């Protein structure tokens, strides 16, 4: 994996504006699972969510303005580096839920585990990271009480994205 770099100064036009589109966020993550029904049961045993939609081989797990797509495939490959990070309102509740369900945590900093198909799941608390949902999105999700720590607010402020 390469180290992150500073923003490119490669400009695409005469107005000295970068012509590349800017990344805004993650719309969805797609995961391969061996059994769609078992995958839905597994994730529903840990997290509360609504399904955005479903077909015979795919299901869509709603996360407000984002989603996870579960696709039933015959592949099975575990990769130690490949993972996805989920932001939750309470990471301690996830940890307790994993214990109740007998799901092993990975030996890694933070809170990580694997689903039955080898997908590595990393859990981060909303309050601790710069990722931010707009107030109206939080309200629509019933999460209006979610707040940021001072460190997360400082991280946002350093990028000019701190709350006013």
Short mmCIF file of N, CA and C in Angstrom, two decimals:
data_model
loop_
_atom_site.label_atom_id
_atom_site.label_comp_id
_atom_site.label_asym_id
_atom_site.label_seq_id
_atom_site.Cartn_x
_atom_site.Cartn_y
_atom_site.Cartn_z
N UNK A 1 0.84 -1.17 0.00
CA UNK A 1 0.00 0.00 0.00
C UNK A 1 0.88 1.23 0.00
N UNK A 2 0.57 2.21 -0.80
CA UNK A 2 1.38 3.41 -0.87
C UNK A 2 0.91 4.42 0.17
N UNK A 3 1.82 5.27 0.53
CA UNK A 3 1.50 6.33 1.49
C UNK A 3 0.60 7.37 0.85
N UNK A 4 -0.29 7.99 1.64
CA UNK A 4 -1.12 9.05 1.07
C UNK A 4 -0.24 10.21 0.62
N UNK A 5 -0.67 10.86 -0.42
CA UNK A 5 0.09 11.99 -0.93
C UNK A 5 -0.70 13.27 -0.74
N UNK A 6 -0.02 14.37 -0.92
CA UNK A 6 -0.70 15.66 -0.84
C UNK A 6 -1.49 15.88 -2.12
N UNK A 7 -2.49 16.75 -2.09
CA UNK A 7 -3.29 16.98 -3.29
C UNK A 7 -2.42 17.38 -4.47
N UNK A 8 -2.80 16.91 -5.62
CA UNK A 8 -2.06 17.17 -6.84
C UNK A 8 -2.17 18.64 -7.25
N UNK A 9 -1.10 19.15 -7.80
CA UNK A 9 -1.13 20.51 -8.35
C UNK A 9 -1.32 20.46 -9.86
N UNK A 10 -1.58 19.26 -10.39
CA UNK A 10 -1.84 19.10 -11.80
C UNK A 10 -3.15 19.80 -12.15
N UNK A 11 -3.08 20.85 -12.91
CA UNK A 11 -4.27 21.63 -13.23
C UNK A 11 -4.74 21.31 -14.63
N UNK A 12 -6.06 21.29 -14.77
CA UNK A 12 -6.62 20.87 -16.04
C UNK A 12 -7.07 21.98 -16.95
N UNK A 13 -7.00 23.25 -16.52
CA UNK A 13 -7.45 24.31 -17.41
C UNK A 13 -6.72 25.62 -17.10
N UNK A 14 -7.07 26.65 -17.82
CA UNK A 14 -6.39 27.94 -17.69
C UNK A 14 -6.75 28.66 -16.41
N UNK A 15 -7.82 28.30 -15.74
CA UNK A 15 -8.24 29.00 -14.53
C UNK A 15 -7.56 28.46 -13.29
N UNK A 16 -6.55 27.62 -13.47
CA UNK A 16 -5.80 27.07 -12.35
C UNK A 16 -6.68 26.25 -11.40
N UNK A 17 -7.66 25.56 -11.97
CA UNK A 17 -8.55 24.71 -11.19
C UNK A 17 -8.31 23.27 -11.59
N UNK A 18 -8.18 22.40 -10.61
CA UNK A 18 -7.99 20.98 -10.88
C UNK A 18 -9.21 20.46 -11.62
N UNK A 19 -9.03 19.80 -12.75
CA UNK A 19 -10.15 19.34 -13.56
C UNK A 19 -10.69 17.99 -13.12
N UNK A 20 -10.02 17.34 -12.15
CA UNK A 20 -10.51 16.04 -11.69
C UNK A 20 -11.68 16.22 -10.74
N UNK A 21 -12.65 15.28 -10.75
CA UNK A 21 -13.75 15.35 -9.79
C UNK A 21 -13.25 15.07 -8.38
N UNK A 22 -13.87 15.67 -7.39
CA UNK A 22 -13.50 15.50 -5.99
C UNK A 22 -14.31 14.37 -5.37
N UNK A 23 -13.66 13.49 -4.63
CA UNK A 23 -14.37 12.46 -3.88
C UNK A 23 -15.19 13.13 -2.78
N UNK A 24 -16.42 12.68 -2.59
CA UNK A 24 -17.32 13.29 -1.60
C UNK A 24 -17.62 12.32 -0.46
N UNK A 25 -17.73 11.06 -0.73
CA UNK A 25 -18.05 10.07 0.29
C UNK A 25 -18.26 8.73 -0.34
N UNK A 26 -18.70 7.79 0.47
CA UNK A 26 -18.97 6.44 -0.02
C UNK A 26 -20.46 6.28 -0.19
N UNK A 27 -20.89 5.97 -1.40
CA UNK A 27 -22.30 5.70 -1.68
C UNK A 27 -22.66 4.33 -1.16
N UNK A 28 -21.82 3.33 -1.50
CA UNK A 28 -22.06 1.98 -1.02
C UNK A 28 -20.79 1.15 -1.09
N UNK A 29 -20.82 0.05 -0.39
CA UNK A 29 -19.77 -0.96 -0.43
C UNK A 29 -20.46 -2.26 -0.85
N UNK A 30 -19.84 -3.02 -1.75
CA UNK A 30 -20.41 -4.29 -2.19
C UNK A 30 -19.57 -5.43 -1.62
N UNK A 31 -20.23 -6.38 -1.00
CA UNK A 31 -19.57 -7.53 -0.41
C UNK A 31 -20.05 -8.81 -1.07
N UNK A 32 -19.13 -9.75 -1.27
CA UNK A 32 -19.50 -11.07 -1.77
C UNK A 32 -19.78 -11.97 -0.58
N UNK A 33 -20.90 -12.67 -0.64
CA UNK A 33 -21.27 -13.62 0.42
C UNK A 33 -21.66 -14.94 -0.22
N UNK A 34 -21.48 -16.03 0.51
CA UNK A 34 -21.79 -17.34 -0.03
C UNK A 34 -23.27 -17.70 0.06
N UNK A 35 -24.00 -17.06 0.96
CA UNK A 35 -25.42 -17.37 1.16
C UNK A 35 -26.11 -16.08 1.58
N UNK A 36 -26.91 -15.52 0.70
CA UNK A 36 -27.53 -14.22 0.95
C UNK A 36 -28.41 -14.21 2.19
N UNK A 37 -29.22 -15.24 2.36
CA UNK A 37 -30.12 -15.28 3.52
C UNK A 37 -29.32 -15.34 4.82
N UNK A 38 -28.29 -16.19 4.84
CA UNK A 38 -27.43 -16.27 6.04
C UNK A 38 -26.72 -14.96 6.30
N UNK A 39 -26.29 -14.28 5.23
CA UNK A 39 -25.61 -13.00 5.40
C UNK A 39 -26.54 -11.96 6.03
N UNK A 40 -27.77 -11.90 5.55
CA UNK A 40 -28.74 -10.97 6.13
C UNK A 40 -28.99 -11.31 7.60
N UNK A 41 -29.13 -12.59 7.90
CA UNK A 41 -29.33 -12.99 9.29
C UNK A 41 -28.13 -12.61 10.15
N UNK A 42 -26.92 -12.82 9.63
CA UNK A 42 -25.70 -12.48 10.36
C UNK A 42 -25.65 -10.99 10.68
N UNK A 43 -25.78 -10.16 9.66
CA UNK A 43 -25.69 -8.71 9.89
C UNK A 43 -26.85 -8.18 10.73
N UNK A 44 -28.04 -8.76 10.57
CA UNK A 44 -29.18 -8.34 11.39
C UNK A 44 -29.02 -8.78 12.85
N UNK A 45 -28.21 -9.80 13.09
CA UNK A 45 -27.98 -10.21 14.48
C UNK A 45 -27.08 -9.22 15.22
N UNK A 46 -26.33 -8.42 14.47
CA UNK A 46 -25.42 -7.44 15.09
C UNK A 46 -25.98 -6.03 15.02
N UNK A 47 -26.50 -5.63 13.87
CA UNK A 47 -26.90 -4.24 13.62
C UNK A 47 -28.39 -4.09 13.36
N UNK A 48 -28.92 -2.93 13.75
CA UNK A 48 -30.29 -2.56 13.40
C UNK A 48 -30.24 -1.78 12.09
N UNK A 49 -31.02 -2.20 11.11
CA UNK A 49 -31.06 -1.50 9.83
C UNK A 49 -32.32 -1.89 9.07
N UNK A 50 -32.61 -1.12 8.04
CA UNK A 50 -33.69 -1.46 7.12
C UNK A 50 -33.07 -1.92 5.81
N UNK A 51 -33.79 -2.75 5.11
CA UNK A 51 -33.34 -3.19 3.79
C UNK A 51 -33.83 -2.19 2.75
N UNK A 52 -32.92 -1.76 1.90
CA UNK A 52 -33.25 -0.83 0.83
C UNK A 52 -33.93 -1.54 -0.32
N UNK A 53 -33.56 -2.80 -0.54
CA UNK A 53 -34.14 -3.58 -1.62
C UNK A 53 -33.55 -4.97 -1.63
N UNK A 54 -34.12 -5.82 -2.48
CA UNK A 54 -33.66 -7.21 -2.51
C UNK A 54 -34.02 -7.82 -3.86
N UNK A 55 -33.12 -8.63 -4.37
CA UNK A 55 -33.41 -9.46 -5.54
C UNK A 55 -33.05 -10.90 -5.14
N UNK A 56 -33.04 -11.80 -6.09
CA UNK A 56 -32.73 -13.19 -5.77
C UNK A 56 -31.29 -13.36 -5.28
N UNK A 57 -30.36 -12.56 -5.83
CA UNK A 57 -28.95 -12.72 -5.49
C UNK A 57 -28.32 -11.51 -4.81
N UNK A 58 -29.09 -10.46 -4.57
CA UNK A 58 -28.53 -9.25 -3.96
C UNK A 58 -29.50 -8.68 -2.94
N UNK A 59 -28.93 -8.06 -1.90
CA UNK A 59 -29.74 -7.34 -0.91
C UNK A 59 -28.99 -6.06 -0.57
N UNK A 60 -29.74 -5.04 -0.22
CA UNK A 60 -29.16 -3.74 0.03
C UNK A 60 -29.53 -3.28 1.43
N UNK A 61 -28.50 -3.08 2.27
CA UNK A 61 -28.64 -2.71 3.66
C UNK A 61 -28.53 -1.20 3.77
N UNK A 62 -29.59 -0.56 4.21
CA UNK A 62 -29.65 0.90 4.25
C UNK A 62 -28.90 1.47 5.45
N UNK A 63 -28.15 2.55 5.23
CA UNK A 63 -27.44 3.29 6.27
C UNK A 63 -27.69 4.78 6.05
N UNK A 64 -28.94 5.18 6.05
CA UNK A 64 -29.26 6.59 5.79
C UNK A 64 -29.05 6.93 4.34
N UNK A 65 -28.03 7.73 4.05
CA UNK A 65 -27.75 8.13 2.67
C UNK A 65 -26.67 7.27 2.02
N UNK A 66 -26.36 6.13 2.61
CA UNK A 66 -25.39 5.18 2.08
C UNK A 66 -25.97 3.78 2.24
N UNK A 67 -25.30 2.77 1.64
CA UNK A 67 -25.78 1.41 1.81
C UNK A 67 -24.67 0.40 1.57
N UNK A 68 -24.93 -0.83 2.01
CA UNK A 68 -24.06 -1.96 1.73
C UNK A 68 -24.84 -2.89 0.81
N UNK A 69 -24.18 -3.32 -0.26
CA UNK A 69 -24.78 -4.28 -1.18
C UNK A 69 -24.18 -5.65 -0.87
N UNK A 70 -25.03 -6.63 -0.59
CA UNK A 70 -24.59 -8.00 -0.37
C UNK A 70 -24.93 -8.79 -1.63
N UNK A 71 -23.92 -9.41 -2.22
CA UNK A 71 -24.13 -10.16 -3.46
C UNK A 71 -23.73 -11.61 -3.25
N UNK A 72 -24.66 -12.52 -3.51
CA UNK A 72 -24.38 -13.95 -3.36
C UNK A 72 -23.51 -14.41 -4.51
N UNK A 73 -22.35 -15.01 -4.18
CA UNK A 73 -21.43 -15.53 -5.18
C UNK A 73 -20.91 -16.88 -4.71
N UNK A 74 -20.16 -17.54 -5.57
CA UNK A 74 -19.55 -18.80 -5.19
C UNK A 74 -18.11 -18.62 -4.75
N UNK A 75 -17.60 -17.39 -4.79
CA UNK A 75 -16.21 -17.13 -4.41
C UNK A 75 -16.03 -17.15 -2.90
N UNK A 76 -14.84 -17.52 -2.48
CA UNK A 76 -14.50 -17.44 -1.06
C UNK A 76 -13.02 -17.16 -0.95
N UNK A 77 -12.70 -15.96 -0.58
CA UNK A 77 -11.31 -15.59 -0.44
C UNK A 77 -11.13 -14.65 0.73
N UNK A 78 -10.25 -15.01 1.63
CA UNK A 78 -9.96 -14.16 2.78
C UNK A 78 -8.71 -13.37 2.46
N UNK A 79 -8.76 -12.10 2.69
CA UNK A 79 -7.64 -11.20 2.45
C UNK A 79 -7.45 -10.40 3.73
N UNK A 80 -6.27 -10.44 4.31
CA UNK A 80 -6.05 -9.75 5.59
C UNK A 80 -6.14 -8.24 5.49
N UNK A 81 -5.81 -7.66 4.36
CA UNK A 81 -5.82 -6.20 4.24
C UNK A 81 -7.17 -5.66 3.80
N UNK A 82 -7.89 -6.39 2.97
CA UNK A 82 -9.17 -5.91 2.44
C UNK A 82 -10.18 -5.82 3.59
N UNK A 83 -10.83 -4.69 3.69
CA UNK A 83 -11.83 -4.50 4.75
C UNK A 83 -12.73 -3.35 4.39
N UNK A 84 -13.76 -3.17 5.18
CA UNK A 84 -14.58 -1.97 5.09
C UNK A 84 -14.87 -1.49 6.49
N UNK A 85 -15.01 -0.20 6.63
CA UNK A 85 -15.24 0.40 7.94
C UNK A 85 -16.67 0.88 8.06
N UNK A 86 -17.32 0.50 9.14
CA UNK A 86 -18.68 0.96 9.40
C UNK A 86 -18.66 1.95 10.55
N UNK A 87 -19.35 3.04 10.37
CA UNK A 87 -19.51 4.03 11.42
C UNK A 87 -20.80 3.69 12.15
N UNK A 88 -20.72 3.63 13.49
CA UNK A 88 -21.88 3.30 14.30
C UNK A 88 -22.08 4.36 15.38
N UNK A 89 -23.30 4.40 15.91
CA UNK A 89 -23.59 5.37 16.96
C UNK A 89 -23.01 4.95 18.30
N UNK A 90 -22.69 3.67 18.49
CA UNK A 90 -22.18 3.20 19.78
C UNK A 90 -21.34 1.94 19.56
N UNK A 91 -20.02 2.12 19.49
CA UNK A 91 -19.11 0.98 19.25
C UNK A 91 -19.12 0.00 20.41
N UNK A 92 -19.34 0.47 21.63
CA UNK A 92 -19.38 -0.42 22.79
C UNK A 92 -20.54 -1.42 22.66
N UNK A 93 -21.66 -0.96 22.12
CA UNK A 93 -22.80 -1.87 21.92
C UNK A 93 -22.46 -2.94 20.89
N UNK A 94 -21.69 -2.59 19.87
CA UNK A 94 -21.27 -3.59 18.88
C UNK A 94 -20.37 -4.61 19.57
N UNK A 95 -19.44 -4.14 20.37
CA UNK A 95 -18.54 -5.05 21.08
C UNK A 95 -19.32 -6.02 21.97
N UNK A 96 -20.30 -5.51 22.70
CA UNK A 96 -21.13 -6.37 23.54
C UNK A 96 -21.92 -7.37 22.70
N UNK A 97 -22.42 -6.92 21.57
CA UNK A 97 -23.21 -7.79 20.69
C UNK A 97 -22.35 -8.92 20.13
N UNK A 98 -21.11 -8.60 19.72
CA UNK A 98 -20.20 -9.63 19.23
C UNK A 98 -19.95 -10.68 20.31
N UNK A 99 -19.75 -10.24 21.56
CA UNK A 99 -19.54 -11.17 22.67
C UNK A 99 -20.77 -12.05 22.86
N UNK A 100 -21.96 -11.45 22.83
CA UNK A 100 -23.20 -12.23 23.01
C UNK A 100 -23.35 -13.29 21.93
N UNK A 101 -22.95 -12.96 20.72
CA UNK A 101 -23.12 -13.87 19.59
C UNK A 101 -21.94 -14.83 19.41
N UNK A 102 -20.90 -14.67 20.22
CA UNK A 102 -19.73 -15.54 20.11
C UNK A 102 -18.90 -15.28 18.87
N UNK A 103 -18.93 -14.05 18.38
CA UNK A 103 -18.14 -13.68 17.19
C UNK A 103 -16.80 -13.15 17.67
N UNK A 104 -15.72 -13.78 17.20
CA UNK A 104 -14.38 -13.40 17.63
C UNK A 104 -13.95 -12.07 17.05
N UNK A 105 -13.33 -11.26 17.90
CA UNK A 105 -12.69 -10.03 17.44
C UNK A 105 -11.34 -10.39 16.85
N UNK A 106 -10.89 -9.61 15.90
CA UNK A 106 -9.57 -9.80 15.33
C UNK A 106 -8.52 -9.18 16.25
N UNK A 107 -7.32 -9.71 16.20
CA UNK A 107 -6.22 -9.17 16.99
C UNK A 107 -5.67 -7.95 16.24
N UNK A 108 -6.35 -6.84 16.43
CA UNK A 108 -6.01 -5.60 15.73
C UNK A 108 -6.39 -4.44 16.62
N UNK A 109 -5.77 -3.29 16.42
CA UNK A 109 -6.21 -2.12 17.18
C UNK A 109 -7.65 -1.79 16.83
N UNK A 110 -8.40 -1.31 17.78
CA UNK A 110 -9.79 -0.96 17.51
C UNK A 110 -10.68 -2.18 17.58
N UNK A 111 -11.79 -2.10 16.88
CA UNK A 111 -12.81 -3.15 16.91
C UNK A 111 -13.01 -3.70 15.51
N UNK A 112 -12.54 -4.93 15.28
CA UNK A 112 -12.65 -5.57 13.97
C UNK A 112 -13.05 -7.03 14.13
N UNK A 113 -13.77 -7.54 13.14
CA UNK A 113 -14.16 -8.94 13.10
C UNK A 113 -14.37 -9.34 11.65
N UNK A 114 -14.58 -10.63 11.42
CA UNK A 114 -14.88 -11.13 10.08
C UNK A 114 -16.30 -11.67 10.04
N UNK A 115 -16.94 -11.48 8.89
CA UNK A 115 -18.23 -12.14 8.71
C UNK A 115 -17.95 -13.58 8.29
N UNK A 116 -18.96 -14.43 8.19
CA UNK A 116 -18.71 -15.83 7.85
C UNK A 116 -18.04 -16.07 6.50
N UNK A 117 -17.98 -15.09 5.62
CA UNK A 117 -17.37 -15.24 4.30
C UNK A 117 -15.99 -14.61 4.22
N UNK A 118 -15.45 -14.20 5.36
CA UNK A 118 -14.10 -13.67 5.40
C UNK A 118 -13.99 -12.17 5.20
N UNK A 119 -15.11 -11.47 4.99
CA UNK A 119 -15.04 -10.02 4.86
C UNK A 119 -14.65 -9.42 6.20
N UNK A 120 -13.62 -8.61 6.21
CA UNK A 120 -13.13 -7.98 7.43
C UNK A 120 -13.92 -6.70 7.66
N UNK A 121 -14.49 -6.59 8.85
CA UNK A 121 -15.34 -5.45 9.20
C UNK A 121 -14.66 -4.66 10.31
N UNK A 122 -14.48 -3.38 10.07
CA UNK A 122 -13.88 -2.48 11.07
C UNK A 122 -14.99 -1.56 11.57
N UNK A 123 -15.09 -1.40 12.87
CA UNK A 123 -16.13 -0.57 13.48
C UNK A 123 -15.50 0.67 14.08
N UNK A 124 -16.07 1.84 13.77
CA UNK A 124 -15.62 3.09 14.37
C UNK A 124 -16.84 3.86 14.88
N UNK A 125 -16.67 4.51 16.01
CA UNK A 125 -17.75 5.30 16.59
C UNK A 125 -17.86 6.65 15.90
N UNK A 126 -19.08 7.05 15.62
CA UNK A 126 -19.35 8.32 14.94
C UNK A 126 -18.66 9.49 15.64
N UNK A 127 -18.68 9.48 16.96
CA UNK A 127 -18.17 10.62 17.72
C UNK A 127 -16.67 10.82 17.57
N UNK A 128 -15.94 9.77 17.21
CA UNK A 128 -14.48 9.81 17.23
C UNK A 128 -13.82 10.15 15.90
N UNK A 129 -14.57 10.27 14.83
CA UNK A 129 -13.94 10.45 13.51
C UNK A 129 -14.48 11.67 12.79
N UNK A 130 -13.75 12.08 11.76
CA UNK A 130 -14.15 13.28 11.02
C UNK A 130 -15.38 13.06 10.14
N UNK A 131 -15.68 11.81 9.77
CA UNK A 131 -16.88 11.51 8.98
C UNK A 131 -18.08 12.15 9.67
N UNK A 132 -18.85 12.91 8.90
CA UNK A 132 -19.96 13.66 9.50
C UNK A 132 -21.20 13.57 8.62
N UNK A 133 -22.29 13.26 9.24
CA UNK A 133 -23.59 13.32 8.57
C UNK A 133 -24.18 14.70 8.82
N UNK A 134 -24.85 15.25 7.83
CA UNK A 134 -25.54 16.52 8.00
C UNK A 134 -26.62 16.36 9.07
N UNK A 135 -26.91 17.44 9.80
CA UNK A 135 -27.91 17.38 10.87
C UNK A 135 -29.24 16.82 10.39
N UNK A 136 -29.67 17.23 9.19
CA UNK A 136 -30.97 16.75 8.71
C UNK A 136 -30.93 15.25 8.38
N UNK A 137 -29.77 14.73 7.98
CA UNK A 137 -29.65 13.29 7.72
C UNK A 137 -29.66 12.54 9.05
N UNK A 138 -28.90 13.02 10.04
CA UNK A 138 -28.92 12.40 11.37
C UNK A 138 -30.34 12.38 11.94
N UNK A 139 -31.02 13.50 11.81
CA UNK A 139 -32.40 13.61 12.32
C UNK A 139 -33.30 12.58 11.64
N UNK A 140 -33.17 12.45 10.32
CA UNK A 140 -33.97 11.50 9.57
C UNK A 140 -33.67 10.05 9.93
N UNK A 141 -32.45 9.80 10.43
CA UNK A 141 -32.07 8.47 10.85
C UNK A 141 -32.38 8.21 12.33
N UNK A 142 -32.90 9.23 13.02
CA UNK A 142 -33.18 9.09 14.45
C UNK A 142 -31.93 9.15 15.30
N UNK A 143 -30.88 9.80 14.80
CA UNK A 143 -29.59 9.87 15.49
C UNK A 143 -29.20 11.29 15.84
N UNK A 144 -30.18 12.15 16.09
CA UNK A 144 -29.87 13.56 16.34
C UNK A 144 -29.02 13.78 17.58
N UNK A 145 -28.91 12.81 18.46
CA UNK A 145 -28.11 12.97 19.68
C UNK A 145 -26.64 12.63 19.46
N UNK A 146 -26.25 12.15 18.27
CA UNK A 146 -24.85 11.84 17.99
C UNK A 146 -24.04 13.13 17.96
N UNK A 147 -22.96 13.14 18.71
CA UNK A 147 -22.08 14.31 18.76
C UNK A 147 -20.65 13.87 18.52
N UNK A 148 -19.79 14.82 18.25
CA UNK A 148 -18.38 14.57 17.99
C UNK A 148 -17.54 14.87 19.24
N UNK A 149 -16.42 14.14 19.38
CA UNK A 149 -15.46 14.46 20.43
C UNK A 149 -14.69 15.72 20.03
N UNK A 150 -14.00 16.30 21.00
CA UNK A 150 -13.19 17.49 20.73
C UNK A 150 -12.12 17.18 19.69
N UNK A 151 -11.53 15.98 19.75
CA UNK A 151 -10.49 15.60 18.79
C UNK A 151 -11.04 15.51 17.38
N UNK A 152 -12.24 14.96 17.23
CA UNK A 152 -12.85 14.85 15.90
C UNK A 152 -13.19 16.24 15.36
N UNK A 153 -13.69 17.12 16.22
CA UNK A 153 -14.01 18.50 15.80
C UNK A 153 -12.75 19.23 15.40
N UNK A 154 -11.65 19.01 16.15
CA UNK A 154 -10.37 19.64 15.80
C UNK A 154 -9.87 19.15 14.45
N UNK A 155 -10.00 17.85 14.20
CA UNK A 155 -9.60 17.27 12.91
C UNK A 155 -10.39 17.90 11.77
N UNK A 156 -11.68 18.08 11.97
CA UNK A 156 -12.51 18.75 10.96
C UNK A 156 -12.09 20.21 10.79
N UNK A 157 -11.86 20.90 11.89
CA UNK A 157 -11.48 22.32 11.84
C UNK A 157 -10.17 22.51 11.08
N UNK A 158 -9.22 21.59 11.26
CA UNK A 158 -7.93 21.68 10.56
C UNK A 158 -8.11 21.64 9.05
N UNK A 159 -9.21 21.03 8.59
CA UNK A 159 -9.49 20.95 7.16
C UNK A 159 -10.49 22.03 6.72
N UNK A 160 -10.84 22.94 7.63
CA UNK A 160 -11.79 23.98 7.30
C UNK A 160 -13.23 23.48 7.26
N UNK A 161 -13.51 22.35 7.95
CA UNK A 161 -14.84 21.76 7.92
C UNK A 161 -15.47 21.69 9.32
N UNK A 162 -14.96 22.45 10.25
CA UNK A 162 -15.47 22.42 11.61
C UNK A 162 -16.85 23.06 11.69
N UNK A 163 -17.63 22.63 12.69
CA UNK A 163 -18.96 23.23 12.87
C UNK A 163 -18.82 24.68 13.27
N UNK A 164 -19.80 25.48 12.86
CA UNK A 164 -19.76 26.91 13.20
C UNK A 164 -20.29 27.16 14.59
#
